[in-house]
PDB file of C-alpha atoms in Angstrom:
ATOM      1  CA  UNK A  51      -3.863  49.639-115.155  1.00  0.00           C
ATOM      2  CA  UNK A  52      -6.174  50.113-117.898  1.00  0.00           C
ATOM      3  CA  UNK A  53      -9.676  50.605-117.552  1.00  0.00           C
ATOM      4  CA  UNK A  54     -12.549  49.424-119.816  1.00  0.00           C
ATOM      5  CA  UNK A  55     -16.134  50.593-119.863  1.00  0.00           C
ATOM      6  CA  UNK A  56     -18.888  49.409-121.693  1.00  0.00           C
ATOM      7  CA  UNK A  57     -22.179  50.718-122.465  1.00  0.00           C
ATOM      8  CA  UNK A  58     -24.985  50.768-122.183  1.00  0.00           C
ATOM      9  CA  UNK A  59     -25.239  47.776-119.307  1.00  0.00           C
ATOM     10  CA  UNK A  60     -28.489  46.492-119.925  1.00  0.00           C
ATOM     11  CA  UNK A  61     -30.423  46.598-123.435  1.00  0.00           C
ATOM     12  CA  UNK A  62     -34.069  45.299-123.884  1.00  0.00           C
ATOM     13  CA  UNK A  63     -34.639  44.979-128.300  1.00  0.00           C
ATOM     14  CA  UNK A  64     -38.013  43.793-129.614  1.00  0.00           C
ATOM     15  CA  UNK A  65     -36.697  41.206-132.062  1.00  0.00           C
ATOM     16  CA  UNK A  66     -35.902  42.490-135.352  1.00  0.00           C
ATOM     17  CA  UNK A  67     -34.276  45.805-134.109  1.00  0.00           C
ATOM     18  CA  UNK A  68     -30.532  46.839-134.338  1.00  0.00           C
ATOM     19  CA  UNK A  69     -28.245  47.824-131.633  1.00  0.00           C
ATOM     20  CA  UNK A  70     -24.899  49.167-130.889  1.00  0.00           C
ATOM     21  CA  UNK A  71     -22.761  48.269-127.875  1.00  0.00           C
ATOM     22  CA  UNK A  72     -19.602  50.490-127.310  1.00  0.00           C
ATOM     23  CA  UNK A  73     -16.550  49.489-125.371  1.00  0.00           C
ATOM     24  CA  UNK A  74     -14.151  52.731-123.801  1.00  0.00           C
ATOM     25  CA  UNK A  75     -10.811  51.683-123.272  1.00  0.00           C
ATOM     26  CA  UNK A  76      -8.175  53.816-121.449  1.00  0.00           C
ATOM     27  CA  UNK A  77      -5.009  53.269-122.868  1.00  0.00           C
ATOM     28  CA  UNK A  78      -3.617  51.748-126.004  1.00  0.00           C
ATOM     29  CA  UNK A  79      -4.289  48.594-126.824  1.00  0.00           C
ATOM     30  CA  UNK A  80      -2.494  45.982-129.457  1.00  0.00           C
ATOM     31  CA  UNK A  81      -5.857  43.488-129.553  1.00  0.00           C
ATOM     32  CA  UNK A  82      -9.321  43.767-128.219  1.00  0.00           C
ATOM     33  CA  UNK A  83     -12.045  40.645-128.331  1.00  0.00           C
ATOM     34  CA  UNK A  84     -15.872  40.788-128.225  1.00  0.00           C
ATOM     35  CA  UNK A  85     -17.378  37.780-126.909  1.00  0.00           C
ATOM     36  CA  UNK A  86     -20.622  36.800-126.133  1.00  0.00           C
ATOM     37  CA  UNK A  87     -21.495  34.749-123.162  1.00  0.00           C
ATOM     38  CA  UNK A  88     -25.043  32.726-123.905  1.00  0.00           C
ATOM     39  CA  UNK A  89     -27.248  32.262-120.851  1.00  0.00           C
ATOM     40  CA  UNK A  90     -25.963  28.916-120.216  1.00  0.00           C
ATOM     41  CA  UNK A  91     -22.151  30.720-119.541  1.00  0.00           C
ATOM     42  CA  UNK A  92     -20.043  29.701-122.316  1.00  0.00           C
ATOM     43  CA  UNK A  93     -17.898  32.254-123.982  1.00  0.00           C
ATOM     44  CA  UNK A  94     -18.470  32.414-127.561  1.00  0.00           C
ATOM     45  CA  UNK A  95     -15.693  34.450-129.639  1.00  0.00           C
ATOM     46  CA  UNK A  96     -17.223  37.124-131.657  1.00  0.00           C
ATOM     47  CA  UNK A  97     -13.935  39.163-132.889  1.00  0.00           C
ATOM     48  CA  UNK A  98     -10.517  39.688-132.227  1.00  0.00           C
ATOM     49  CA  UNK A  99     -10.250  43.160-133.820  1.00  0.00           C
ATOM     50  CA  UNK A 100      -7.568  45.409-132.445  1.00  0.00           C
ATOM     51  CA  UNK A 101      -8.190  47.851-135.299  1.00  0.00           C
ATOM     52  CA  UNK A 102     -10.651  48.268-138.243  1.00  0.00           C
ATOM     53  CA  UNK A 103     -13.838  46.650-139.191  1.00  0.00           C
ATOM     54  CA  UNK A 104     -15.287  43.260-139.326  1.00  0.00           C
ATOM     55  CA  UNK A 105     -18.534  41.638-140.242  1.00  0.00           C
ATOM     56  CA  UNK A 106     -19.905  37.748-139.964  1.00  0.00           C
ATOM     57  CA  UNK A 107     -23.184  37.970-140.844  1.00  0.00           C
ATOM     58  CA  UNK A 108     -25.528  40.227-138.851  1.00  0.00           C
ATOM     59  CA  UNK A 109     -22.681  41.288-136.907  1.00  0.00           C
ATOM     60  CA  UNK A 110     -20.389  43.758-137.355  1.00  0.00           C
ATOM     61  CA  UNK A 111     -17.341  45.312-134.904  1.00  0.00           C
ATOM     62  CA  UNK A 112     -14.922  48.337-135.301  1.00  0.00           C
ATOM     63  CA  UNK A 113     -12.471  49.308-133.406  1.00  0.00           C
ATOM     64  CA  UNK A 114     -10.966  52.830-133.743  1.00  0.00           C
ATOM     65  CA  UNK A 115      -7.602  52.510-131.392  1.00  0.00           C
ATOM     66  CA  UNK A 116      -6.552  56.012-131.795  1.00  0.00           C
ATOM     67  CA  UNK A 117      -9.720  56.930-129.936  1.00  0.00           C
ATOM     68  CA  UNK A 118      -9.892  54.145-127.731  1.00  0.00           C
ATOM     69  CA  UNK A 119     -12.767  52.340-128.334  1.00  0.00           C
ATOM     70  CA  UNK A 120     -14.916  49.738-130.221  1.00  0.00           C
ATOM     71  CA  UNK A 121     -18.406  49.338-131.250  1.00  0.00           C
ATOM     72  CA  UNK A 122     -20.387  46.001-132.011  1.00  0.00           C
ATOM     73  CA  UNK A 123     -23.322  46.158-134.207  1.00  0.00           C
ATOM     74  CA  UNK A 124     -26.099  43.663-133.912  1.00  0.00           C
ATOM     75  CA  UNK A 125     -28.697  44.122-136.465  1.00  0.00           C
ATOM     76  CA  UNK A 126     -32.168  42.304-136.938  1.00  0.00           C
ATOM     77  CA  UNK A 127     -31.819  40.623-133.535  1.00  0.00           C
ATOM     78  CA  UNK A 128     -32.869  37.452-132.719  1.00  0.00           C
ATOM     79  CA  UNK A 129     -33.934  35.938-129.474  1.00  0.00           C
ATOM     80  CA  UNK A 130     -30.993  33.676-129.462  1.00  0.00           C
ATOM     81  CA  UNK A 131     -28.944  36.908-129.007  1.00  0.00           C
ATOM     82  CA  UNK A 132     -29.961  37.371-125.747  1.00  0.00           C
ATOM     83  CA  UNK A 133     -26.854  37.136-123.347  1.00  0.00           C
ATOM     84  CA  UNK A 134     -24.274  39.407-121.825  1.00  0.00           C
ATOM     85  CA  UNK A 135     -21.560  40.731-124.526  1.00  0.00           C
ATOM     86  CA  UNK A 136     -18.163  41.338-122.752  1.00  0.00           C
ATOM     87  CA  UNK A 137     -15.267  43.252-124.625  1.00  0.00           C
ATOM     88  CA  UNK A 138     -11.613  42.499-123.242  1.00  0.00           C
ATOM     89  CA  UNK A 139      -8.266  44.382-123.960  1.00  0.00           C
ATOM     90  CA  UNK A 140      -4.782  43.334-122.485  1.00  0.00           C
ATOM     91  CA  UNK A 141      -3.571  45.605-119.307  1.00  0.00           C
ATOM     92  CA  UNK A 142      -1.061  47.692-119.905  1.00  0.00           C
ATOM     93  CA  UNK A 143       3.033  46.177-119.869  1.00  0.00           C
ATOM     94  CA  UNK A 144       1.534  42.858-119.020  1.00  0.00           C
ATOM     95  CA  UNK A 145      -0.336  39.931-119.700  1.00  0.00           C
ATOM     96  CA  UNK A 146      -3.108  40.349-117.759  1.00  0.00           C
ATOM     97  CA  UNK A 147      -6.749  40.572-119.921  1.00  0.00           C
ATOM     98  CA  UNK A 148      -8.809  43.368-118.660  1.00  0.00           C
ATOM     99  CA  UNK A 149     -12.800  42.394-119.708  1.00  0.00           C
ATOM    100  CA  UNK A 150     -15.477  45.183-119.351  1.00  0.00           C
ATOM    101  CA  UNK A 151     -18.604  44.376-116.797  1.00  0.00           C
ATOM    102  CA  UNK A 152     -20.590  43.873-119.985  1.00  0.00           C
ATOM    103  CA  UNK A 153     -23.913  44.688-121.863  1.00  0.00           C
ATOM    104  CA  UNK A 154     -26.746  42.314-121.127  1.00  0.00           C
ATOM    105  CA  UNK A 155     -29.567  42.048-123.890  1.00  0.00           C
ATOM    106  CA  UNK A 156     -32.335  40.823-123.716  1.00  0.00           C
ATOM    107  CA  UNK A 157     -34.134  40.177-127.088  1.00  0.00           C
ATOM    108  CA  UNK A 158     -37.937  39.981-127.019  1.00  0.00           C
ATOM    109  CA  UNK A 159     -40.105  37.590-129.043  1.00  0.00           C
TER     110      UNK A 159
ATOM    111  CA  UNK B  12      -8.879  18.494-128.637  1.00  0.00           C
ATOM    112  CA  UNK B  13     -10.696  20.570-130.708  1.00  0.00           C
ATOM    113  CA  UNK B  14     -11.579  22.941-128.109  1.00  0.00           C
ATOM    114  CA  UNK B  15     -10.850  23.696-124.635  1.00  0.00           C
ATOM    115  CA  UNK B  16     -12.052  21.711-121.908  1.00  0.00           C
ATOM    116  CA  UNK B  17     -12.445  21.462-118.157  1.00  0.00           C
ATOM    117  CA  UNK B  18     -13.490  19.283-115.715  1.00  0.00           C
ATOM    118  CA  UNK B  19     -15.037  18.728-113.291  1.00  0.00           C
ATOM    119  CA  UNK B  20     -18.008  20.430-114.713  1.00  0.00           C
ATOM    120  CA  UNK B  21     -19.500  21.078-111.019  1.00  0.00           C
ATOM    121  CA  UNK B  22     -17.787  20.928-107.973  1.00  0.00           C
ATOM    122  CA  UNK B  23     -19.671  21.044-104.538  1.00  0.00           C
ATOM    123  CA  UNK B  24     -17.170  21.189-101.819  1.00  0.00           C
ATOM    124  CA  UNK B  25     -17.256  21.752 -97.832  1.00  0.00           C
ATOM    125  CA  UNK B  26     -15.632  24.833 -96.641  1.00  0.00           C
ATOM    126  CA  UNK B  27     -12.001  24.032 -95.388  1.00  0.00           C
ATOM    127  CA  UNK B  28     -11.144  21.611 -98.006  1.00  0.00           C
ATOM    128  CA  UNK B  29      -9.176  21.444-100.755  1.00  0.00           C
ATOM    129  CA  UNK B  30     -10.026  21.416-104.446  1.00  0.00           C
ATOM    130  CA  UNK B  31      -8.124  21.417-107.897  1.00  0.00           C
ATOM    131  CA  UNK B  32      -9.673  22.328-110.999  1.00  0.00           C
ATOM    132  CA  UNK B  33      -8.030  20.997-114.047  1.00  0.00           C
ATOM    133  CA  UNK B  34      -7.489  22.911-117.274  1.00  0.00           C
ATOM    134  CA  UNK B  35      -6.837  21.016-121.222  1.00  0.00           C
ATOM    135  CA  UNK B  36      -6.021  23.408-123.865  1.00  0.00           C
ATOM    136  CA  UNK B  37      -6.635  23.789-127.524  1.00  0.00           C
ATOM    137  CA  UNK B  38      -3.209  21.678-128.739  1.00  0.00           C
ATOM    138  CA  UNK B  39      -0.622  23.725-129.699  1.00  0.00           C
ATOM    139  CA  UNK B  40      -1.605  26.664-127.805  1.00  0.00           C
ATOM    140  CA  UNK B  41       1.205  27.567-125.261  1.00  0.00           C
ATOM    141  CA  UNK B  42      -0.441  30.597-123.772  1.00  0.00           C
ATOM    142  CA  UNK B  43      -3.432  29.698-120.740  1.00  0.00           C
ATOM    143  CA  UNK B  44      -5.090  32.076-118.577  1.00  0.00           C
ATOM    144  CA  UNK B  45      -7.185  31.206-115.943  1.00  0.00           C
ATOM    145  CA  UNK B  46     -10.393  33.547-114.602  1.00  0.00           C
ATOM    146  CA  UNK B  47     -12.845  33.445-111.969  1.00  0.00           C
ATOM    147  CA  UNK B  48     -16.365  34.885-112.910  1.00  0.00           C
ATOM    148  CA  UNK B  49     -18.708  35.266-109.606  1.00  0.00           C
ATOM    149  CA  UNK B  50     -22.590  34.907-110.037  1.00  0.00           C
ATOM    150  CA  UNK B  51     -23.763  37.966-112.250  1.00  0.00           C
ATOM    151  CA  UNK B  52     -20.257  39.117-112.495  1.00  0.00           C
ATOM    152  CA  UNK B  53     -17.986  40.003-115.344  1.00  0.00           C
ATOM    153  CA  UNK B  54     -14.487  37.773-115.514  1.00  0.00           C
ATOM    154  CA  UNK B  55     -11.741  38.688-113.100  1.00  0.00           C
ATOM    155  CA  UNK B  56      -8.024  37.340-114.552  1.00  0.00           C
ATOM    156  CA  UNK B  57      -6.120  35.337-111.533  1.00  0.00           C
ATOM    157  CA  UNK B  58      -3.405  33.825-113.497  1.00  0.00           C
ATOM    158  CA  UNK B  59      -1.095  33.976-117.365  1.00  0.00           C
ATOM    159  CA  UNK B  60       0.925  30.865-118.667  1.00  0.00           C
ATOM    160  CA  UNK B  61       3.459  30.840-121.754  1.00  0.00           C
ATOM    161  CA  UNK B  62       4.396  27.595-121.651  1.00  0.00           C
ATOM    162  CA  UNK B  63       5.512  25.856-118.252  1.00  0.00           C
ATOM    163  CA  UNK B  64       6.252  29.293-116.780  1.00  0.00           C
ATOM    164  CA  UNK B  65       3.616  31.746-114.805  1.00  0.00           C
ATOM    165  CA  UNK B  66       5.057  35.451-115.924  1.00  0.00           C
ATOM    166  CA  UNK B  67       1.953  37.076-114.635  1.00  0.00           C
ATOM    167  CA  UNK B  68       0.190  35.484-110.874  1.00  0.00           C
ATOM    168  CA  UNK B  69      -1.020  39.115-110.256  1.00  0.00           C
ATOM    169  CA  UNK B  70      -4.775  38.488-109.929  1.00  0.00           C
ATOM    170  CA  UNK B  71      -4.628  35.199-107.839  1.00  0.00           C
ATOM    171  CA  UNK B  72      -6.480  36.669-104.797  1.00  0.00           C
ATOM    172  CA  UNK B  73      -4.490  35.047-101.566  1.00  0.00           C
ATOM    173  CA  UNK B  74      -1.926  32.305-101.137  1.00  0.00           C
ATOM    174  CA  UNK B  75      -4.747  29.546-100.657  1.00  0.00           C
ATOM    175  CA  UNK B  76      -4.937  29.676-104.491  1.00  0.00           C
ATOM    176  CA  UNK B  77      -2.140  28.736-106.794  1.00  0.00           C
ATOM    177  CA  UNK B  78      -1.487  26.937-110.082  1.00  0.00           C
ATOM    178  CA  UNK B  79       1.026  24.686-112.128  1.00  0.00           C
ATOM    179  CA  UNK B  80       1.297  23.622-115.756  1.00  0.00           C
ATOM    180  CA  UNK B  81       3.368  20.809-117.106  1.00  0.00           C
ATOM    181  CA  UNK B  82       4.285  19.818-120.435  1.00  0.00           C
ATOM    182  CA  UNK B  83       3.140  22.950-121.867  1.00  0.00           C
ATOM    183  CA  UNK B  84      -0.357  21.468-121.952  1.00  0.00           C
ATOM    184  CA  UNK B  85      -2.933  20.880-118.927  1.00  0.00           C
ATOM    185  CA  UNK B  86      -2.958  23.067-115.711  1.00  0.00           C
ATOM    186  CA  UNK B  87      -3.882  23.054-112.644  1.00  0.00           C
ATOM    187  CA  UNK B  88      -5.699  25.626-110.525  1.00  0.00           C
ATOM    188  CA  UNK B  89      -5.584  24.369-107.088  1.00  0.00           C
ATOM    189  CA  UNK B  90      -7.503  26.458-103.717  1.00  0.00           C
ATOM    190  CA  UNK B  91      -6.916  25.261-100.684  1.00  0.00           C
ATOM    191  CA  UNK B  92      -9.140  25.492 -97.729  1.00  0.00           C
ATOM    192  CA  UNK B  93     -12.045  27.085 -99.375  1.00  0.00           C
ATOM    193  CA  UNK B  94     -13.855  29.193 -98.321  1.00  0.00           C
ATOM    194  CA  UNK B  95     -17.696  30.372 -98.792  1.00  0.00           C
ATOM    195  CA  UNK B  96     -16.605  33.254-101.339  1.00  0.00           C
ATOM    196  CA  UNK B  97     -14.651  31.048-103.115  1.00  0.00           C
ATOM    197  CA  UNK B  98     -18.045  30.121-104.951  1.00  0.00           C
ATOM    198  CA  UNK B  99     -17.770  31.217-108.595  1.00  0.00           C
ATOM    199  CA  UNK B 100     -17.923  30.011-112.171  1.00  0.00           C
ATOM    200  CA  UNK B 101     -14.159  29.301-112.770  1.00  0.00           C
ATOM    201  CA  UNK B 102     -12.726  29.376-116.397  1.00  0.00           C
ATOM    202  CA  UNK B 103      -9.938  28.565-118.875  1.00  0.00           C
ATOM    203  CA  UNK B 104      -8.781  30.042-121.955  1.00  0.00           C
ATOM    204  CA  UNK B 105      -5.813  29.411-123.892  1.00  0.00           C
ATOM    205  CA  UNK B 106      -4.293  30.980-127.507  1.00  0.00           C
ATOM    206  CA  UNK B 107      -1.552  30.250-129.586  1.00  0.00           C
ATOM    207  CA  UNK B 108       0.993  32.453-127.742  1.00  0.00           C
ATOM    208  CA  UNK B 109       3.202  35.122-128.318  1.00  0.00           C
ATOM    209  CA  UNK B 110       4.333  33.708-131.987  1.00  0.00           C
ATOM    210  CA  UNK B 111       1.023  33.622-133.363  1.00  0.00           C
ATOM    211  CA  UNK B 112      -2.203  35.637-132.215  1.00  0.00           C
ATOM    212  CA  UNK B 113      -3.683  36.481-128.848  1.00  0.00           C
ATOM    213  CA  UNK B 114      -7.114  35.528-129.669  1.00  0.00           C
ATOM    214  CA  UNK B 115      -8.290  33.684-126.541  1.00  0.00           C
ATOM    215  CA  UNK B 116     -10.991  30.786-126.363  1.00  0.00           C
ATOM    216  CA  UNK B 117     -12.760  29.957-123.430  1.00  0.00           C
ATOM    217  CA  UNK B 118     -13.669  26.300-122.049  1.00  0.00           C
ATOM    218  CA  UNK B 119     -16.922  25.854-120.663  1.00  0.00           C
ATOM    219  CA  UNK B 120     -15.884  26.468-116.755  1.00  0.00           C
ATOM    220  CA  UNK B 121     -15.998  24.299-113.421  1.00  0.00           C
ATOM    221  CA  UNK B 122     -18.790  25.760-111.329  1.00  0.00           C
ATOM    222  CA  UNK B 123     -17.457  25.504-107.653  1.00  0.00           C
ATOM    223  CA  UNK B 124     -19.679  25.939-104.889  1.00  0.00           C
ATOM    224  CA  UNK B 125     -18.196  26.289-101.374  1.00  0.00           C
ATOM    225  CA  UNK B 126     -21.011  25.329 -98.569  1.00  0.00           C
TER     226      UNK B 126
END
């Protein structure tokens, strides 16, 4: 099945910096999703991008499918940030959604 | 509902018994997945819905665990005789389906705890 990487796995920012998460995918994909999962678990939906750009507000996604894989940008981070970001892609000839182990930031005060 | 939801929120059990976890999707979505996430883990799939029907059981990890929908709306994740590693955050998502978009949204999870 199809593997997904992300990196890097753990991100310390001082608040104010920007950052970029990548997710490696290993076969082609028809939709990929970015979520964020805040420290008290709930999945929030970032993007559904399975190709091209999007922004909403300070964050920002592409996804290059021909290359396999998709970048989030976070910039002037805030503390509420702080959480693990898990991409997801669907396996390949199934249904089954393949999610990465994640990137947990931390953003400092 | 305007979102998806899950209950019960917590769930301590004993080891040996059984437990169902139910699952309410966003209405009008007829795809639901179900996924187990253990402490510090990322999300591991178990189980795919389109409508009534369960195309895709692959990831349900032994026969103690299985699922049902009806009506196309709430499911039902159902382990029997738990077990210690059983313990795990355990969460829905649903989307519209195959004729609309794939975008999934998660409910907030039952948090089962096997002692």
């Amino acid at each position: 099945g199809i593997q997904v990487e992300q990196s890097p796995p753990d991100l310390i920012l001082q608040e104010g910096a920007n950052s970029t998460l990548r997710c490696n995918f290993s076969d082609s994909v028809n939709n990929l999703q970015w979520f964020h999962q805040n420290p008290w678990g709930q999945l929030i939906n970032l993007f559904y991008i399975p190709s091209g750009t999007k922004q909403n507000g300070r964050l920002s996604a592409t996804t290059v499918a021909t290359e396999r894989y998709s970048l989030l940008y976070i910039s002037s981070s805030q503390t509420t940030d702080s959480g693990v970001y898990f991409c997801a892609v669907p396996n390949t000839g199934g249904f089954k959604t393949i999610f990465g182990a994640g990137t947990r930031l931390f953003v400092k005060a | 509902g305007a979102g998806v939801s899950q209950s019960p929120s917590n769930k301590v059990t004993e080891k040996g018994k059984d437990v169902e976890l139910r699952c309410d999707p966003i209405s009008g979505h007829t795809a639901l997945y179900w996924y187990r996430q253990s402490l510090g883990q990322g999300l591991e799939f178990l189980i795919y819905f389109q409508g009534n029907s369960a195309p895709d059981k692959s990831g349900l990890p032994s026969d103690r665990f299985s699922a049902e929908r009806t009506g196309g709306s709430v499911s039902t994740l159902t382990i029997q005789r738990t077990q210690q590693e059983d313990s795990a955050v355990y969460l829905c998502a649903s989307s519209l389906g195959p004729s609309g978009s794939n975008e999934q949204f998660f409910g907030p999870g039952t948090r089962l705890t096997v002692l």
